[in-house]
Amino acid sequence: MATTQTPVSMSPPVLEITGLEKHFRGCEALQGVDMSIPAGQIAGLLGPNASGKTTLLKIAAGLLQQTRGQINYYGNAAPGPEARKTIAFCPDTLIFPHWMRVRNAFTFFKEMYGDYSQTRADELIRILDLQNVQDKYINKLSKGMKERLVLGLTFSRETHLYLLDEPLDGIDPVGKTRVIDAILAMQPQGASTLVSTHLVKDIERIFDSVFFLSKGKIVFSGSCDALREKRNQTVEQAYLEVFYNEGSI
């Protein structure tokens, strides 16, 4: 006699974007973007400079208001300031007060965010090799070391969604390895991370899925396993094919 199996319930995506548009004066930065990221994934938002990646991340982080479209977090809409409470955003640049030292920045995050974890912060300081710069003024650090610090601060929060804007930009090869190690080691179970970058080759191995963004539109999306198995391509090869053919690179 056949047995009846109860369907396994599917949890809602950590981030779901539908018909997202953003218009600035004389510019359509985003044009009908659709995107869904399941729990537990690391997704790549890939595209050349000025493709709209930073605008998309800022809207998802609640720092910009979209012109049109819907954003859902864990199945519920959470626009604006509410989103910022549970989303950790790592910008490509962050301005610190001239008097602030590295250790002060971690103290600031501890006081600012209820989801800050000192255990996570200590582990990130080790992975990112920040032990010897904790007493240094942040404005005296190299660009690459500042990028490591901002990533460490972002992942010191234990939350559901991490948005990273060009986390490898300006970092030397050793630093890139440390950043990738930190992302892999410190994403909490069930959380998801969306990483924007144009440095595809350096980071593609950590992605579960990718979205190619060009001139405000998603021009390709899919799982990385499908790319490798069905199309026999690396993410970088697919990226070069798509953007070379449309003249973006």
Coordinates of N, CA and C in Angstrom, one line a residue:
M1 N 0.8 -1.2 0.0 CA 0.0 0.0 0.0 C 0.9 1.2 0.0
A2 N 0.6 2.2 -0.9 CA 1.4 3.4 -0.9 C 1.2 4.2 0.3
T3 N 2.3 4.8 0.7 CA 2.3 5.7 1.9 C 2.1 7.1 1.4
T4 N 1.5 7.9 2.2 CA 1.3 9.4 1.9 C 2.3 10.2 2.7
Q5 N 3.1 11.0 2.1 CA 4.1 11.8 2.7 C 3.6 13.2 2.9
T6 N 3.8 13.8 4.1 CA 3.4 15.1 4.3 C 4.4 16.1 3.7
P7 N 4.0 17.0 2.9 CA 5.0 17.9 2.2 C 5.8 18.7 3.3
V8 N 7.1 18.8 3.0 CA 7.9 19.6 3.9 C 7.6 21.1 3.8
S9 N 7.3 21.8 4.8 CA 7.0 23.2 4.7 C 8.3 24.0 4.4
M10 N 8.1 24.9 3.4 CA 9.3 25.7 3.0 C 9.3 27.0 3.8
S11 N 10.4 27.3 4.4 CA 10.5 28.6 5.1 C 10.6 29.7 4.0
P12 N 10.1 30.9 4.4 CA 10.1 32.0 3.4 C 11.5 32.5 3.2
P13 N 11.8 33.1 2.0 CA 13.1 33.6 1.8 C 13.6 34.6 2.8
V14 N 14.9 34.7 3.1 CA 15.4 35.7 4.0 C 15.2 37.1 3.4
L15 N 15.4 37.2 2.1 CA 15.2 38.4 1.3 C 14.5 38.1 0.0
E16 N 13.4 38.8 -0.2 CA 12.7 38.7 -1.5 C 12.4 40.1 -2.0
I17 N 12.8 40.4 -3.2 CA 12.6 41.7 -3.9 C 11.8 41.5 -5.1
T18 N 10.8 42.3 -5.3 CA 9.8 42.2 -6.4 C 9.6 43.5 -7.1
G19 N 9.9 43.6 -8.4 CA 9.7 44.8 -9.2 C 10.3 46.1 -8.6
L20 N 11.6 46.0 -8.1 CA 12.2 47.1 -7.5 C 12.7 48.1 -8.5
E21 N 12.3 49.4 -8.3 CA 12.7 50.5 -9.1 C 13.2 51.6 -8.2
K22 N 14.3 52.3 -8.7 CA 14.8 53.5 -8.1 C 15.1 54.5 -9.1
H23 N 14.4 55.7 -9.1 CA 14.7 56.7 -10.0 C 15.3 57.9 -9.3
F24 N 16.4 58.3 -9.8 CA 17.0 59.6 -9.4 C 16.7 60.6 -10.6
R25 N 17.0 61.9 -10.3 CA 16.7 62.9 -11.4 C 17.6 62.5 -12.6
G26 N 16.9 62.2 -13.7 CA 17.6 61.9 -15.0 C 18.2 60.5 -15.0
C27 N 17.9 59.7 -14.1 CA 18.6 58.4 -14.0 C 17.7 57.3 -13.5
E28 N 17.5 56.2 -14.1 CA 16.8 55.0 -13.6 C 17.8 54.0 -13.1
A29 N 18.1 54.1 -11.8 CA 19.2 53.3 -11.3 C 18.9 51.9 -11.2
L30 N 17.6 51.5 -10.9 CA 17.1 50.2 -10.8 C 15.8 50.1 -11.6
Q31 N 15.7 49.0 -12.4 CA 14.5 48.9 -13.3 C 13.9 47.6 -13.2
G32 N 13.0 47.4 -12.3 CA 12.2 46.2 -12.1 C 13.0 45.0 -11.7
V33 N 13.8 45.1 -10.6 CA 14.6 44.0 -10.1 C 13.8 43.0 -9.3
D34 N 14.0 41.8 -9.7 CA 13.4 40.7 -8.9 C 14.5 39.8 -8.3
M35 N 14.4 39.4 -7.1 CA 15.5 38.6 -6.4 C 14.9 37.9 -5.2
S36 N 15.4 36.7 -5.0 CA 14.9 35.9 -3.9 C 16.1 35.1 -3.4
I37 N 16.4 35.2 -2.0 CA 17.5 34.6 -1.4 C 17.0 33.7 -0.3
P38 N 17.2 32.4 -0.4 CA 16.7 31.5 0.7 C 17.6 31.6 1.9
A39 N 17.1 31.0 3.0 CA 17.9 31.0 4.2 C 19.1 30.1 4.0
G40 N 20.2 30.6 4.6 CA 21.5 29.8 4.7 C 22.3 29.9 3.4
Q41 N 22.0 30.9 2.5 CA 22.8 31.0 1.3 C 23.7 32.2 1.3
I42 N 24.8 32.1 0.5 CA 25.6 33.3 0.2 C 25.4 33.5 -1.3
A43 N 24.9 34.7 -1.6 CA 24.6 35.1 -3.0 C 25.5 36.2 -3.4
G44 N 25.8 36.2 -4.7 CA 26.6 37.2 -5.3 C 25.8 38.2 -6.1
L45 N 25.9 39.5 -5.9 CA 25.3 40.5 -6.7 C 26.4 41.1 -7.6
L46 N 26.5 40.6 -8.8 CA 27.7 40.9 -9.6 C 27.4 41.8 -10.8
G47 N 28.3 42.7 -11.0 CA 28.2 43.7 -12.1 C 29.3 44.7 -12.1
P48 N 29.5 45.3 -13.3 CA 30.5 46.4 -13.4 C 30.1 47.6 -12.5
N49 N 31.0 48.5 -12.4 CA 30.8 49.7 -11.7 C 29.6 50.5 -12.3
A50 N 28.8 51.2 -11.5 CA 27.7 51.9 -11.9 C 26.5 51.1 -12.5
S51 N 26.5 49.8 -12.1 CA 25.4 49.0 -12.6 C 24.2 49.0 -11.7
G52 N 24.3 49.6 -10.5 CA 23.2 49.8 -9.5 C 23.3 48.9 -8.3
K53 N 24.4 48.3 -8.1 CA 24.6 47.3 -7.0 C 24.5 48.1 -5.6
T54 N 25.2 49.2 -5.5 CA 25.2 49.9 -4.2 C 23.8 50.4 -3.9
T55 N 23.1 50.9 -4.9 CA 21.7 51.4 -4.7 C 20.8 50.3 -4.2
L56 N 20.9 49.2 -4.9 CA 20.1 48.0 -4.4 C 20.3 47.6 -3.0
L57 N 21.6 47.6 -2.6 CA 21.9 47.2 -1.2 C 21.4 48.2 -0.2
K58 N 21.6 49.5 -0.6 CA 21.1 50.5 0.4 C 19.6 50.5 0.6
I59 N 18.9 50.2 -0.5 CA 17.4 50.1 -0.4 C 17.1 48.9 0.5
A60 N 17.8 47.8 0.2 CA 17.5 46.6 1.0 C 17.9 46.7 2.5
A61 N 18.9 47.6 2.7 CA 19.3 47.9 4.1 C 18.4 48.9 4.8
G62 N 17.5 49.5 4.1 CA 16.6 50.5 4.7 C 17.2 51.9 4.7
L63 N 18.3 52.1 3.9 CA 19.0 53.4 3.9 C 18.5 54.3 2.8
L64 N 17.8 53.8 1.8 CA 17.2 54.5 0.7 C 15.8 54.0 0.5
Q65 N 14.9 54.9 0.0 CA 13.6 54.6 -0.3 C 13.4 54.3 -1.8
Q66 N 12.8 53.1 -2.1 CA 12.6 52.8 -3.5 C 11.6 53.6 -4.1
T67 N 11.6 53.8 -5.4 CA 10.6 54.5 -6.1 C 9.3 53.6 -6.3
R68 N 9.6 52.3 -6.5 CA 8.5 51.4 -6.7 C 9.0 50.0 -6.4
G69 N 8.1 49.1 -6.0 CA 8.5 47.7 -5.8 C 8.3 47.3 -4.3
Q70 N 8.5 46.0 -4.1 CA 8.3 45.5 -2.7 C 9.5 44.7 -2.3
I71 N 9.8 44.9 -1.0 CA 10.9 44.1 -0.3 C 10.3 43.4 0.9
N72 N 10.5 42.1 1.0 CA 10.1 41.3 2.1 C 11.3 40.7 2.8
Y73 N 11.3 40.7 4.1 CA 12.3 40.1 4.9 C 11.7 39.0 5.7
Y74 N 12.2 37.7 5.5 CA 11.7 36.6 6.2 C 10.1 36.5 6.1
G75 N 9.6 36.9 4.9 CA 8.2 36.8 4.7 C 7.4 38.0 5.1
N76 N 8.0 39.0 5.7 CA 7.3 40.1 6.2 C 7.9 41.4 5.7
A77 N 7.1 42.4 5.3 CA 7.7 43.7 4.9 C 8.2 44.4 6.1
A78 N 9.4 45.0 5.9 CA 10.0 45.7 7.0 C 10.7 46.9 6.5
P79 N 10.0 47.9 6.0 CA 10.7 49.0 5.4 C 11.4 50.0 6.3
G80 N 12.4 50.7 5.7 CA 13.0 51.8 6.4 C 13.7 51.5 7.7
P81 N 13.5 52.2 8.8 CA 14.3 52.0 10.0 C 14.1 50.7 10.7
E82 N 12.9 50.0 10.5 CA 12.7 48.7 11.0 C 13.6 47.7 10.4
A83 N 14.0 47.8 9.1 CA 14.9 46.9 8.5 C 16.3 47.0 9.1
R84 N 16.7 48.2 9.5 CA 18.0 48.4 10.0 C 18.3 47.7 11.3
K85 N 17.2 47.4 12.0 CA 17.4 46.7 13.3 C 17.9 45.3 13.2
T86 N 17.5 44.6 12.0 CA 17.9 43.2 11.9 C 18.7 42.9 10.7
I87 N 19.2 44.0 10.0 CA 20.0 43.8 8.8 C 21.4 44.4 9.1
A88 N 22.5 43.6 8.8 CA 23.8 44.2 9.0 C 24.4 44.5 7.7
F89 N 24.6 45.8 7.5 CA 25.1 46.4 6.2 C 26.5 46.8 6.3
C90 N 27.3 46.3 5.4 CA 28.8 46.6 5.3 C 29.0 47.5 4.1
P91 N 29.1 48.8 4.2 CA 29.3 49.7 3.1 C 30.7 49.6 2.5
D92 N 30.8 50.1 1.3 CA 32.2 50.1 0.7 C 33.1 51.1 1.3
T93 N 32.5 52.2 1.9 CA 33.3 53.1 2.6 C 32.5 53.5 3.9
L94 N 33.2 53.8 5.0 CA 32.5 54.2 6.2 C 33.4 55.2 6.9
I95 N 32.8 56.4 7.2 CA 33.6 57.5 7.8 C 33.6 57.4 9.3
F96 N 34.7 57.4 9.9 CA 34.8 57.3 11.4 C 35.3 58.7 11.9
P97 N 34.9 59.0 13.1 CA 35.5 60.2 13.8 C 37.0 60.2 13.9
H98 N 37.6 61.3 13.8 CA 39.1 61.4 13.7 C 39.7 60.8 15.0
W99 N 39.0 60.8 16.1 CA 39.5 60.4 17.4 C 39.3 58.9 17.7
M100 N 38.6 58.2 16.8 CA 38.2 56.9 17.1 C 39.3 55.9 16.8
R101 N 39.6 55.0 17.7 CA 40.5 53.9 17.5 C 39.8 52.6 17.2
V102 N 40.5 51.6 16.7 CA 39.8 50.4 16.3 C 39.0 49.8 17.5
R103 N 39.5 49.7 18.7 CA 38.8 49.1 19.8 C 37.5 50.0 20.1
N104 N 37.6 51.3 19.9 CA 36.5 52.2 20.2 C 35.3 51.8 19.2
A105 N 35.6 51.4 18.0 CA 34.6 51.1 17.0 C 33.8 49.9 17.5
F106 N 34.5 48.9 18.0 CA 33.8 47.7 18.5 C 33.0 48.0 19.7
T107 N 33.5 48.9 20.6 CA 32.7 49.3 21.7 C 31.4 50.1 21.3
F108 N 31.6 50.9 20.3 CA 30.4 51.6 19.7 C 29.4 50.7 19.2
F109 N 29.8 49.7 18.5 CA 28.8 48.7 17.9 C 28.2 47.9 19.1
K110 N 28.9 47.6 20.1 CA 28.3 46.9 21.3 C 27.2 47.7 21.9
E111 N 27.4 49.0 22.0 CA 26.4 49.9 22.6 C 25.2 50.2 21.7
M112 N 25.5 50.1 20.4 CA 24.5 50.5 19.4 C 23.5 49.4 19.0
Y113 N 24.0 48.1 19.0 CA 23.2 47.0 18.5 C 23.0 46.0 19.5
G114 N 21.7 45.6 19.7 CA 21.4 44.6 20.7 C 21.8 43.2 20.3
D115 N 22.1 43.0 19.0 CA 22.5 41.7 18.5 C 24.0 41.5 18.4
Y116 N 24.7 42.5 19.0 CA 26.2 42.4 19.0 C 26.7 41.3 19.9
S117 N 27.7 40.6 19.4 CA 28.2 39.4 20.2 C 29.7 39.6 20.4
Q118 N 30.1 39.7 21.7 CA 31.6 39.9 21.9 C 32.4 38.7 21.5
T119 N 31.8 37.5 21.7 CA 32.4 36.3 21.2 C 32.7 36.3 19.7
R120 N 31.7 36.7 19.0 CA 31.9 36.9 17.5 C 32.9 37.9 17.2
A121 N 32.9 39.0 17.9 CA 33.9 40.1 17.7 C 35.3 39.6 17.9
D122 N 35.5 38.9 19.0 CA 36.8 38.4 19.3 C 37.3 37.5 18.2
E123 N 36.4 36.6 17.7 CA 36.8 35.6 16.7 C 37.1 36.4 15.4
L124 N 36.4 37.4 15.1 CA 36.6 38.2 13.9 C 37.9 38.9 13.9
I125 N 38.2 39.5 15.1 CA 39.5 40.2 15.3 C 40.7 39.2 15.0
R126 N 40.5 37.9 15.4 CA 41.5 36.9 15.1 C 41.6 36.6 13.6
I127 N 40.4 36.3 13.0 CA 40.4 35.8 11.6 C 40.9 36.9 10.7
L128 N 40.6 38.2 11.0 CA 40.9 39.3 10.1 C 42.2 39.9 10.5
D129 N 42.9 39.3 11.5 CA 44.2 39.8 11.9 C 44.2 41.3 12.3
L130 N 43.3 41.6 13.2 CA 43.2 43.0 13.7 C 43.8 43.1 15.1
Q131 N 44.4 42.1 15.6 CA 44.9 42.1 17.0 C 45.9 43.3 17.2
N132 N 46.8 43.5 16.3 CA 47.8 44.4 16.5 C 47.5 45.9 16.1
V133 N 46.3 46.1 15.7 CA 45.9 47.5 15.4 C 44.8 48.0 16.2
Q134 N 44.4 47.4 17.3 CA 43.3 47.8 18.1 C 43.5 49.2 18.8
D135 N 44.7 49.6 19.0 CA 45.0 50.9 19.6 C 45.3 51.9 18.6
K136 N 45.2 51.6 17.3 CA 45.5 52.6 16.3 C 44.3 53.4 15.9
Y137 N 44.5 54.7 15.5 CA 43.5 55.5 15.0 C 43.0 54.9 13.7
I138 N 41.7 54.8 13.5 CA 41.2 54.2 12.3 C 41.6 55.0 11.1
N139 N 41.6 56.3 11.2 CA 41.9 57.1 10.0 C 43.4 57.0 9.5
K140 N 44.2 56.3 10.4 CA 45.6 56.1 10.0 C 45.8 54.7 9.4
L141 N 44.7 53.9 9.3 CA 44.8 52.6 8.8 C 44.9 52.6 7.2
S142 N 45.4 51.6 6.6 CA 45.4 51.5 5.1 C 43.9 51.2 4.7
K143 N 43.6 51.4 3.5 CA 42.3 51.2 2.9 C 41.9 49.7 3.2
G144 N 42.8 48.8 2.9 CA 42.5 47.4 3.1 C 42.2 47.0 4.5
M145 N 43.0 47.6 5.4 CA 42.7 47.3 6.9 C 41.4 47.9 7.3
K146 N 41.1 49.1 6.8 CA 39.7 49.7 7.1 C 38.6 48.8 6.6
E147 N 38.8 48.2 5.4 CA 37.8 47.3 4.9 C 37.6 46.1 5.8
R148 N 38.7 45.5 6.3 CA 38.7 44.4 7.2 C 37.9 44.8 8.5
L149 N 38.2 46.0 9.0 CA 37.6 46.4 10.2 C 36.1 46.5 10.0
V150 N 35.6 47.1 8.9 CA 34.2 47.3 8.7 C 33.5 46.0 8.5
L151 N 34.2 45.0 7.9 CA 33.6 43.7 7.8 C 33.5 43.0 9.2
G152 N 34.5 43.2 10.0 CA 34.5 42.7 11.3 C 33.4 43.2 12.2
L153 N 33.2 44.5 12.1 CA 32.1 45.2 12.8 C 30.7 44.6 12.3
T154 N 30.6 44.5 11.0 CA 29.3 44.0 10.5 C 29.0 42.6 11.0
F155 N 30.0 41.7 10.9 CA 29.7 40.3 11.4 C 29.8 40.1 12.9
S156 N 30.1 41.2 13.6 CA 30.0 41.1 15.1 C 28.6 41.0 15.5
R157 N 27.7 41.4 14.6 CA 26.2 41.3 14.9 C 25.8 39.9 14.5
E158 N 25.0 39.3 15.3 CA 24.4 37.9 15.0 C 23.0 38.1 14.6
T159 N 22.8 38.2 13.3 CA 21.4 38.5 12.7 C 21.1 37.6 11.6
H160 N 20.1 38.0 10.8 CA 19.5 37.1 9.8 C 20.1 37.4 8.4
L161 N 20.4 38.7 8.1 CA 20.8 39.1 6.8 C 22.0 40.0 6.8
Y162 N 23.0 39.7 6.0 CA 24.2 40.5 5.9 C 24.3 41.0 4.5
L163 N 24.5 42.3 4.3 CA 24.6 42.9 3.0 C 26.0 43.5 2.9
L164 N 26.8 43.0 2.0 CA 28.2 43.5 1.9 C 28.5 44.1 0.5
D165 N 28.9 45.4 0.6 CA 29.1 46.2 -0.6 C 30.6 46.2 -0.9
E166 N 31.0 45.5 -2.0 CA 32.4 45.5 -2.4 C 33.4 45.2 -1.3
P167 N 33.2 44.1 -0.5 CA 34.1 43.9 0.6 C 35.6 43.6 0.3
L168 N 35.9 43.3 -1.0 CA 37.2 43.0 -1.4 C 38.0 44.1 -2.0
D169 N 37.3 45.2 -2.2 CA 37.9 46.4 -3.0 C 39.0 47.0 -2.2
G170 N 40.2 47.1 -2.8 CA 41.3 47.7 -2.2 C 42.1 46.8 -1.2
I171 N 41.8 45.5 -1.2 CA 42.4 44.6 -0.2 C 43.5 43.8 -0.9
D172 N 44.6 43.5 -0.3 CA 45.7 42.7 -0.9 C 45.3 41.3 -0.9
P173 N 46.0 40.4 -1.6 CA 45.6 39.0 -1.7 C 45.4 38.2 -0.4
V174 N 46.3 38.5 0.6 CA 46.2 37.9 1.9 C 45.0 38.4 2.6
G175 N 44.7 39.7 2.5 CA 43.6 40.2 3.1 C 42.3 39.7 2.5
K176 N 42.3 39.5 1.2 CA 41.1 38.9 0.6 C 40.8 37.5 1.1
T177 N 41.8 36.7 1.3 CA 41.6 35.4 1.9 C 41.0 35.5 3.2
R178 N 41.5 36.4 4.1 CA 41.0 36.6 5.4 C 39.5 37.0 5.4
V179 N 39.2 37.9 4.5 CA 37.8 38.4 4.4 C 36.9 37.2 4.0
I180 N 37.3 36.4 3.0 CA 36.5 35.3 2.6 C 36.3 34.3 3.7
D181 N 37.4 34.0 4.4 CA 37.4 33.1 5.6 C 36.4 33.6 6.6
A182 N 36.4 34.9 6.8 CA 35.5 35.5 7.9 C 34.0 35.3 7.4
I183 N 33.7 35.5 6.2 CA 32.3 35.4 5.7 C 31.9 33.9 5.9
L184 N 32.7 33.0 5.5 CA 32.4 31.6 5.6 C 32.2 31.1 7.0
A185 N 33.1 31.6 7.9 CA 33.1 31.1 9.3 C 32.0 31.8 10.1
M186 N 31.7 33.0 9.8 CA 30.9 33.8 10.8 C 29.4 34.0 10.4
Q187 N 29.0 33.5 9.2 CA 27.6 33.6 8.9 C 26.8 32.6 9.8
P188 N 25.9 33.1 10.6 CA 25.1 32.2 11.5 C 24.3 31.2 10.7
Q189 N 24.0 30.1 11.3 CA 23.2 29.1 10.7 C 21.8 29.6 10.4
G190 N 21.4 29.4 9.2 CA 20.1 29.9 8.8 C 20.1 31.4 8.3
A191 N 21.2 32.1 8.5 CA 21.3 33.5 8.0 C 21.7 33.4 6.5
S192 N 21.6 34.6 5.8 CA 22.0 34.7 4.4 C 22.9 35.9 4.3
T193 N 23.7 35.9 3.2 CA 24.6 37.0 2.9 C 24.5 37.3 1.4
L194 N 24.3 38.6 1.1 CA 24.3 39.1 -0.2 C 25.6 40.0 -0.4
V195 N 26.5 39.6 -1.3 CA 27.7 40.2 -1.6 C 27.8 40.9 -2.9
S196 N 27.9 42.2 -3.0 CA 28.1 42.9 -4.3 C 29.6 43.0 -4.6
T197 N 30.0 42.7 -5.8 CA 31.4 42.8 -6.2 C 31.5 42.7 -7.7
H198 N 32.6 43.3 -8.2 CA 33.0 43.1 -9.6 C 34.2 42.2 -9.7
L199 N 34.8 41.8 -8.5 CA 36.0 41.0 -8.5 C 35.5 39.5 -8.3
V200 N 35.0 39.0 -9.4 CA 34.3 37.7 -9.4 C 35.3 36.6 -9.1
K201 N 36.4 36.5 -9.8 CA 37.3 35.4 -9.6 C 37.8 35.2 -8.2
D202 N 38.0 36.3 -7.5 CA 38.5 36.2 -6.1 C 37.5 35.5 -5.1
I203 N 36.2 35.6 -5.4 CA 35.3 35.2 -4.4 C 34.2 34.2 -4.8
E204 N 34.2 33.9 -6.1 CA 33.1 33.1 -6.7 C 32.9 31.7 -6.0
R205 N 34.0 31.2 -5.4 CA 33.9 29.8 -4.8 C 32.9 29.8 -3.6
I206 N 32.6 30.9 -3.0 CA 31.7 30.9 -1.8 C 30.3 31.1 -2.1
F207 N 30.0 31.4 -3.4 CA 28.6 31.7 -3.7 C 27.7 30.4 -4.0
D208 N 26.5 30.5 -3.5 CA 25.5 29.4 -3.8 C 24.7 29.8 -5.0
S209 N 24.5 31.1 -5.2 CA 23.8 31.6 -6.4 C 24.3 33.0 -6.7
V210 N 24.0 33.4 -7.9 CA 24.5 34.7 -8.4 C 23.4 35.5 -9.2
F211 N 23.5 36.8 -9.1 CA 22.6 37.7 -9.9 C 23.5 38.7 -10.6
F212 N 23.4 38.7 -11.9 CA 24.2 39.7 -12.7 C 23.3 40.9 -12.9
L213 N 23.8 42.1 -12.5 CA 23.1 43.3 -12.6 C 23.8 44.3 -13.6
S214 N 23.1 44.7 -14.6 CA 23.6 45.6 -15.6 C 22.6 46.8 -15.8
K215 N 23.1 48.0 -15.7 CA 22.3 49.2 -15.9 C 20.9 49.1 -15.3
G216 N 20.9 48.6 -14.0 CA 19.7 48.6 -13.2 C 18.8 47.4 -13.5
K217 N 19.2 46.4 -14.3 CA 18.4 45.3 -14.6 C 19.2 44.0 -14.3
I218 N 18.4 43.0 -13.8 CA 19.0 41.6 -13.7 C 19.1 41.0 -15.0
V219 N 20.3 40.7 -15.5 CA 20.4 40.1 -16.9 C 20.7 38.6 -16.9
F220 N 21.0 38.1 -15.7 CA 21.2 36.7 -15.5 C 21.1 36.4 -14.0
S221 N 20.5 35.2 -13.7 CA 20.5 34.7 -12.3 C 20.4 33.2 -12.3
G222 N 21.0 32.6 -11.3 CA 21.0 31.1 -11.2 C 21.9 30.6 -10.2
S223 N 21.8 29.3 -9.9 CA 22.7 28.7 -8.9 C 24.0 28.4 -9.6
C224 N 25.0 28.4 -8.7 CA 26.4 28.2 -9.2 C 26.6 26.8 -9.6
D225 N 26.0 25.8 -8.9 CA 26.1 24.4 -9.2 C 25.5 24.2 -10.6
A226 N 24.4 24.8 -11.0 CA 23.8 24.7 -12.3 C 24.8 25.2 -13.4
L227 N 25.4 26.3 -13.1 CA 26.4 26.9 -14.0 C 27.5 25.9 -14.3
R228 N 28.0 25.3 -13.3 CA 29.2 24.4 -13.4 C 28.7 23.1 -14.1
E229 N 27.6 22.5 -13.7 CA 27.2 21.2 -14.1 C 26.5 21.2 -15.5
K230 N 25.6 22.2 -15.7 CA 24.8 22.2 -16.9 C 25.4 23.0 -18.0
R231 N 26.1 24.1 -17.7 CA 26.7 24.9 -18.7 C 28.2 24.8 -18.7
N232 N 28.8 24.0 -17.8 CA 30.2 23.8 -17.8 C 31.0 25.1 -17.7
Q233 N 30.5 26.0 -16.9 CA 31.2 27.3 -16.8 C 31.4 27.6 -15.3
T234 N 32.5 28.4 -15.1 CA 32.7 29.0 -13.8 C 31.8 30.2 -13.8
V235 N 31.6 30.8 -12.6 CA 30.9 32.1 -12.5 C 31.6 33.1 -13.2
E236 N 32.9 33.2 -13.2 CA 33.7 34.2 -13.9 C 33.5 34.1 -15.4
Q237 N 33.5 32.8 -15.9 CA 33.3 32.7 -17.3 C 31.9 33.1 -17.8
A238 N 30.9 32.8 -17.0 CA 29.5 33.3 -17.3 C 29.4 34.8 -17.2
Y239 N 30.1 35.4 -16.2 CA 30.1 36.8 -16.1 C 30.7 37.5 -17.3
L240 N 31.9 37.0 -17.7 CA 32.6 37.6 -18.8 C 31.8 37.5 -20.1
E241 N 31.1 36.3 -20.3 CA 30.3 36.1 -21.5 C 29.1 37.1 -21.5
V242 N 28.4 37.2 -20.4 CA 27.2 38.1 -20.4 C 27.6 39.5 -20.6
F243 N 28.6 40.0 -19.8 CA 28.9 41.4 -19.9 C 29.7 41.8 -21.1
Y244 N 30.5 40.9 -21.6 CA 31.3 41.2 -22.8 C 30.3 41.3 -24.0
N245 N 29.3 40.4 -24.1 CA 28.4 40.4 -25.2 C 27.5 41.7 -25.2
E246 N 27.2 42.2 -24.0 CA 26.4 43.4 -24.0 C 27.2 44.7 -24.0
G247 N 28.5 44.5 -24.0 CA 29.4 45.7 -24.1 C 29.6 46.5 -22.8
S248 N 29.3 45.8 -21.6 CA 29.6 46.5 -20.4 C 31.0 46.4 -19.9
I249 N 31.8 45.4 -20.4 CA 33.2 45.3 -20.1 C 34.0 45.1 -21.4

